[in-house]
Short mmCIF file of C-alpha atoms in Angstrom, two decimals:
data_model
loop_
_atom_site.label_atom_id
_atom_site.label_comp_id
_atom_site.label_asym_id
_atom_site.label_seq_id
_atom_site.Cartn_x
_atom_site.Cartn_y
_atom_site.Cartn_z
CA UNK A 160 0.00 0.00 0.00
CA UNK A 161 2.32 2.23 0.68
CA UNK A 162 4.58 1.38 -2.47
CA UNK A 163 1.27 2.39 -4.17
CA UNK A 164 0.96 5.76 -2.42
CA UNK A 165 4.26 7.30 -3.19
CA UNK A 166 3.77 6.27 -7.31
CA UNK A 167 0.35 8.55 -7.05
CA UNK A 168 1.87 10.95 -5.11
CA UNK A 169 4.49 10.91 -7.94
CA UNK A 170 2.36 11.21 -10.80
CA UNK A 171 0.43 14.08 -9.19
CA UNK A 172 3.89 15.75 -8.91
CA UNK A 173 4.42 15.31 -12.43
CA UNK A 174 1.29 16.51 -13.94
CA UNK A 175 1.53 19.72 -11.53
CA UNK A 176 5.32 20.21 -12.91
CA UNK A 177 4.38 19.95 -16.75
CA UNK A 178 1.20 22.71 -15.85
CA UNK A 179 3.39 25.15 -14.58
CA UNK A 180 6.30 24.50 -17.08
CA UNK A 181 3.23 25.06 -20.01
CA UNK A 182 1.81 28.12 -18.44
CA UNK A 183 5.38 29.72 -18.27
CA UNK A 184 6.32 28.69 -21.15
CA UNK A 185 2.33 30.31 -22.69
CA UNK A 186 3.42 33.29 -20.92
CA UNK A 187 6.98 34.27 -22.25
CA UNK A 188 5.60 33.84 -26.08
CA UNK A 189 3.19 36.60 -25.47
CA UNK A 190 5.44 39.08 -23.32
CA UNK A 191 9.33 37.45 -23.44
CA UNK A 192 9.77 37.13 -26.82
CA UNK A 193 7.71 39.77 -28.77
CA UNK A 194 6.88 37.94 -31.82
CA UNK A 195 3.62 38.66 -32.02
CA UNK A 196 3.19 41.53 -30.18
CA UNK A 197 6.55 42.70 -33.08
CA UNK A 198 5.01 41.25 -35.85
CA UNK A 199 2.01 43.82 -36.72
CA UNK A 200 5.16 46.92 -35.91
CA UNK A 201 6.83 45.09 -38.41
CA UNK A 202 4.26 45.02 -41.41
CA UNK A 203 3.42 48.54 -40.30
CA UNK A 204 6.99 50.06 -40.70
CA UNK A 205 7.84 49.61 -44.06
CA UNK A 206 4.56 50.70 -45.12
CA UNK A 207 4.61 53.90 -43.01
CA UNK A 208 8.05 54.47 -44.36
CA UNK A 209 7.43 53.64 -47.90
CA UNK A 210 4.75 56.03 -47.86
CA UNK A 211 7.02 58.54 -46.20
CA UNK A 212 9.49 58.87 -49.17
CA UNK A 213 6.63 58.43 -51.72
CA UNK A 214 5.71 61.74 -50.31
CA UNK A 215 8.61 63.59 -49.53
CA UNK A 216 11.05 62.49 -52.70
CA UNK A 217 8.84 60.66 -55.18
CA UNK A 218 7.47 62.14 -59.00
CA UNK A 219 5.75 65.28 -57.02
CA UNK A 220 9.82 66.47 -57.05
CA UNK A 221 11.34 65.12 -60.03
CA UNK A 222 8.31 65.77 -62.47
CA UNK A 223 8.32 69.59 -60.71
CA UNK A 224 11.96 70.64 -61.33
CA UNK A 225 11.46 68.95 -65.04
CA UNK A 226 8.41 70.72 -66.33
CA UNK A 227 9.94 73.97 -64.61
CA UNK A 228 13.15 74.30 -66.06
CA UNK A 229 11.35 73.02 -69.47
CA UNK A 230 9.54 75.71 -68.95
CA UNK A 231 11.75 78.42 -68.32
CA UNK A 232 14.11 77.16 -71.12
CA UNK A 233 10.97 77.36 -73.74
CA UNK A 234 10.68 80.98 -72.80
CA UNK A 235 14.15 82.13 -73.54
CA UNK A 236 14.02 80.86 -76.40
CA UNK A 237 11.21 82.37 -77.32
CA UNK A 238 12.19 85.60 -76.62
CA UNK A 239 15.17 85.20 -78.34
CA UNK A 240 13.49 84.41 -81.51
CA UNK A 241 10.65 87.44 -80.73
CA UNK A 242 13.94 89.55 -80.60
CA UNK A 243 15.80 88.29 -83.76
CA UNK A 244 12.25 88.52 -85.94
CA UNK A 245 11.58 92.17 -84.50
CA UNK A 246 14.64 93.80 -84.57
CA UNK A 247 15.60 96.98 -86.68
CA UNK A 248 18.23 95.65 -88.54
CA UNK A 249 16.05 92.68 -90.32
CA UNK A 250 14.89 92.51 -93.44
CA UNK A 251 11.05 93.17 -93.06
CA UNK A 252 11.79 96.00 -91.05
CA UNK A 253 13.60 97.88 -93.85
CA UNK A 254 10.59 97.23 -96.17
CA UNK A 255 9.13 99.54 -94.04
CA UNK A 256 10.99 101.96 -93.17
CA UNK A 257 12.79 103.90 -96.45
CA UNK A 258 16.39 104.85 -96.31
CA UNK A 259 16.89 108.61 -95.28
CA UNK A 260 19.41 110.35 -96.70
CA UNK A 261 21.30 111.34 -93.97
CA UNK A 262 22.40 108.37 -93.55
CA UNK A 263 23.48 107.48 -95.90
CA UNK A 264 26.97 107.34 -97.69
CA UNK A 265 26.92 107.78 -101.79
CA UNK A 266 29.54 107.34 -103.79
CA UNK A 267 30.11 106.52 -107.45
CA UNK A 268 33.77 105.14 -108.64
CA UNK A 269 35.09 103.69 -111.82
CA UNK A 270 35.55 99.87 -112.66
CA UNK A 271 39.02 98.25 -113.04
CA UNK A 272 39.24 96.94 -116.39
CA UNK A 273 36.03 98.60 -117.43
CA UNK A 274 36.92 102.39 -118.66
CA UNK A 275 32.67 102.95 -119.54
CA UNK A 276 31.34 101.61 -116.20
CA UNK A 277 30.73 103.00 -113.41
CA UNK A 278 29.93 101.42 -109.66
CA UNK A 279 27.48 103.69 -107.84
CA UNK A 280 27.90 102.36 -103.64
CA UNK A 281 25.15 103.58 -101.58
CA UNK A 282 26.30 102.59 -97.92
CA UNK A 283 23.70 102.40 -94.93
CA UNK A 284 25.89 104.28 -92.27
CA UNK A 285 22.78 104.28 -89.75
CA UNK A 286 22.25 101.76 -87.10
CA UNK A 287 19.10 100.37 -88.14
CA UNK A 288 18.16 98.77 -91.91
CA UNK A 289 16.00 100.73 -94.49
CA UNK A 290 15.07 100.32 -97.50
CA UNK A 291 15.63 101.75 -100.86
CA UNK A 292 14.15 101.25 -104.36
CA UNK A 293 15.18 98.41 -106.89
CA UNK A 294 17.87 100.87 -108.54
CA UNK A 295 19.01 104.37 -108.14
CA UNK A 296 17.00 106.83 -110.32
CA UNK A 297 20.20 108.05 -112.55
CA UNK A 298 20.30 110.85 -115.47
CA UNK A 299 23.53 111.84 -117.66
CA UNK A 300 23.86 115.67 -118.80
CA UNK A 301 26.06 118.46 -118.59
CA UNK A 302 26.91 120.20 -115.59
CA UNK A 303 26.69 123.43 -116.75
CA UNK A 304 23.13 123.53 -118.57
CA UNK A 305 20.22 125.26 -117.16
CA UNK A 306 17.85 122.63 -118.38
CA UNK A 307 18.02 119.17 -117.61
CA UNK A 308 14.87 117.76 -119.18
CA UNK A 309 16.89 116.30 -122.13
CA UNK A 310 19.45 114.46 -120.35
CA UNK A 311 19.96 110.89 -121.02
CA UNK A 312 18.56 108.07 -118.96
CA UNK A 313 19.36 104.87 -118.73
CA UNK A 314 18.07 101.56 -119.50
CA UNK A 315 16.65 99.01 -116.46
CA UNK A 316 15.94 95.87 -116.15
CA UNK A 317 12.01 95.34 -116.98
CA UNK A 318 9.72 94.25 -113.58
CA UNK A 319 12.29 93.85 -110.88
CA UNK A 320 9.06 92.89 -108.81
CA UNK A 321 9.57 90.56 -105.62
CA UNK A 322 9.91 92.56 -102.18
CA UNK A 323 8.78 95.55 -102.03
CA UNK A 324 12.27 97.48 -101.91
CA UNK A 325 15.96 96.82 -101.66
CA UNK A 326 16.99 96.02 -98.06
CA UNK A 327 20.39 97.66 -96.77
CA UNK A 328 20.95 96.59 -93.37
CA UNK A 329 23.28 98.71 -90.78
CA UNK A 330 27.11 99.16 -92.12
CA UNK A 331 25.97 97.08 -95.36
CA UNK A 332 26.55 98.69 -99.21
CA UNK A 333 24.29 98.56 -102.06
CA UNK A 334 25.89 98.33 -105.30
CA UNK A 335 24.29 99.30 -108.71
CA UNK A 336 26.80 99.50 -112.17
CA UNK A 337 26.05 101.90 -114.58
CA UNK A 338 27.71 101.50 -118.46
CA UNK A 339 27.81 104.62 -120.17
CA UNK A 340 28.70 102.72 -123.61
CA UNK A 341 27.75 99.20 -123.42
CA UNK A 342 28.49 98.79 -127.09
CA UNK A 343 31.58 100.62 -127.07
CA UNK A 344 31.60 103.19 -130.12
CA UNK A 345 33.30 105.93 -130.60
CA UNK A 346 30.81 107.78 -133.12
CA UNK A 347 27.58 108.74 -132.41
CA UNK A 348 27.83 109.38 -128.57
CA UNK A 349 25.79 112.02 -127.09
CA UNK A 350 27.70 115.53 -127.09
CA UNK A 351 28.86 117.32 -124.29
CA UNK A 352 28.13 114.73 -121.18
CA UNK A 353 30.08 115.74 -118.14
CA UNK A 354 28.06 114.57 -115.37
CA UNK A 355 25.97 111.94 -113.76
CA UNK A 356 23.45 112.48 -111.60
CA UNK A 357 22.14 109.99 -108.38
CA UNK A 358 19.72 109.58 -106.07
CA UNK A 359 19.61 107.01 -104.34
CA UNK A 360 15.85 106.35 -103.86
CA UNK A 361 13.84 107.38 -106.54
CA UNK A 362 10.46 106.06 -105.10
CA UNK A 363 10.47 108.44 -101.76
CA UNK A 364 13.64 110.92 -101.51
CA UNK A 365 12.69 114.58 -103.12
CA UNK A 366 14.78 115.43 -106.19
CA UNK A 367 16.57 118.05 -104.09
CA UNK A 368 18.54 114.96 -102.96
CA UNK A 369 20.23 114.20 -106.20
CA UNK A 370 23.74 113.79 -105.98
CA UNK A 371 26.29 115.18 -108.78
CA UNK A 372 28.93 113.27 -110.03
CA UNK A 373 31.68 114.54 -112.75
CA UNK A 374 32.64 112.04 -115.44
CA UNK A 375 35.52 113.98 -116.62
CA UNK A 376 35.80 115.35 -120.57
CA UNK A 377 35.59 112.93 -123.39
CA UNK A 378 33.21 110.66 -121.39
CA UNK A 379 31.04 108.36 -123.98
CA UNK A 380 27.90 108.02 -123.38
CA UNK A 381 25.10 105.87 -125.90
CA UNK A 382 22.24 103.84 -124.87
CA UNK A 383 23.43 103.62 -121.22
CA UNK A 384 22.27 100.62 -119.03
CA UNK A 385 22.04 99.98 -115.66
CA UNK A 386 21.24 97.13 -113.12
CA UNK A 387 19.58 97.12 -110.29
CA UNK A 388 20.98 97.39 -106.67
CA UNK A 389 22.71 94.44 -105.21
CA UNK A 390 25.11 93.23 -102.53
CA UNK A 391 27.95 92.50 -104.66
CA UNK A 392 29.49 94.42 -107.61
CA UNK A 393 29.74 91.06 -109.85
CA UNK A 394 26.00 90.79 -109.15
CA UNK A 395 25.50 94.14 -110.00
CA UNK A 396 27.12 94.17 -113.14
CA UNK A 397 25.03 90.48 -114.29
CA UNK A 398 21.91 92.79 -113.43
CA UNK A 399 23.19 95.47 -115.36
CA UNK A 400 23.65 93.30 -119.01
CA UNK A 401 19.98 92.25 -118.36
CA UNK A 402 18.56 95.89 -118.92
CA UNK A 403 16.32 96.51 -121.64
CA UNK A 404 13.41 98.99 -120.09
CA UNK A 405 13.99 102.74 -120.68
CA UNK A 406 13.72 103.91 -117.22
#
């Protein structure tokens, strides 16, 4: 009996020892170890901080500083190009604005290898462009007549058409080439021409503006042509064989 006694006495024991050791060992996976209790912090952090820099350095920044810059780069250039199309020295602005005179620089020289031509140079000495006719209105006579009705006048080249003048810009020369004898004779030249006579703009300068130009004695002058103005004297002498309107 007793035997018996101490083996249920025993057992008892045991089954109190593996209650405690299951309760303690219940109790430290809640509170010792902090897996779950961590677990939920865990999930929660990276989506906190994920959200965090989606906020504070995602496409809000990048895309802003992009379109900006795009932005501000567009508009220079666009103002450089409103600048470059409106200026004073441009083309379209001399079409509207005719050439005045005073600033102007006229002067008419011979050509080297040429003894009956003649290379009129109108220079733009202004700071903006203007704008003068096709060709320089241009008469031949002698410089000491009263009347100048019957002096001679060149031929032109027939419709210049196209813009609606010749554009100098600022510091640029206009050339025009006058021959007083494209055909070269010696007989049957008009008598007594001394002089030629320029202005530069025909279509808007008063005649008072007509420069004088001495051609020396002996000068030969019959059927005279001359071309129209242009930036080169090689140009202006191709324009010049192409005249065949009496101006």
């Amino acid at each position: 009996m007793r035997t018996f006694r101490s083996r249920n006495r025993a057992t008892v024991l045991g089954a109190a020892v593996t209650a405690v050791l299951a309760l303690a060992l219940t109790s430290c996976g809640k509170d010792g170890t902090g897996t779950k209790e961590a677990g939920p912090a865990d999930n929660s952090a990276p989506a906190a901080a994920l959200a965090g820099s989606s906020q504070s350095t995602g496409p809000v920044k990048t895309s802003g500083t992009t379109e900006n810059t795009g932005a501000v780069k567009a508009a220079s250039v666009q103002t450089r190009t409103t600048k470059a199309g409106g200026g004073t020295d441009t083309d379209s602005y001399a079409y509207k604005h005719p050439c005045d005179i005073e600033k102007l620089s006229v002067r008419v020289t011979g050509r080297s290898g040429a003894p009956t031509q003649r290379v009129i140079k109108v220079r733009n000495t202004g700071a903006k462009a203007c704008g003068l006719s096709h060709y320089p209105r241009v008469s031949l006579g002698n410089s000491r007549a009263a009347d100048h009705s019957h002096d001679v006048r060149p031929l032109v080249p027939g419709g210049p058409g196209g813009a609606p003048a010749y554009p100098v810009h600022a510091g640029h020369t206009a050339y025009a080439v006058i021959d007083l004898d494209p055909s070269g004779a010696t007989t049957g030249t008009a008598p007594g021409i001394d002089e030629l006579n320029v202005l530069a703009d025909g279509d808007h300068m008063p005649n008072a503006a007509t420069l004088n130009f001495p051609l020396g004695s002996g000068a030969r002058v019959l059927k005279p042509k001359l071309g129209l103005y242009r930036s080169t004297v090689a140009d202006a002498v191709r324009s010049m064989t192409q005249a065949d309107t009496q101006s």
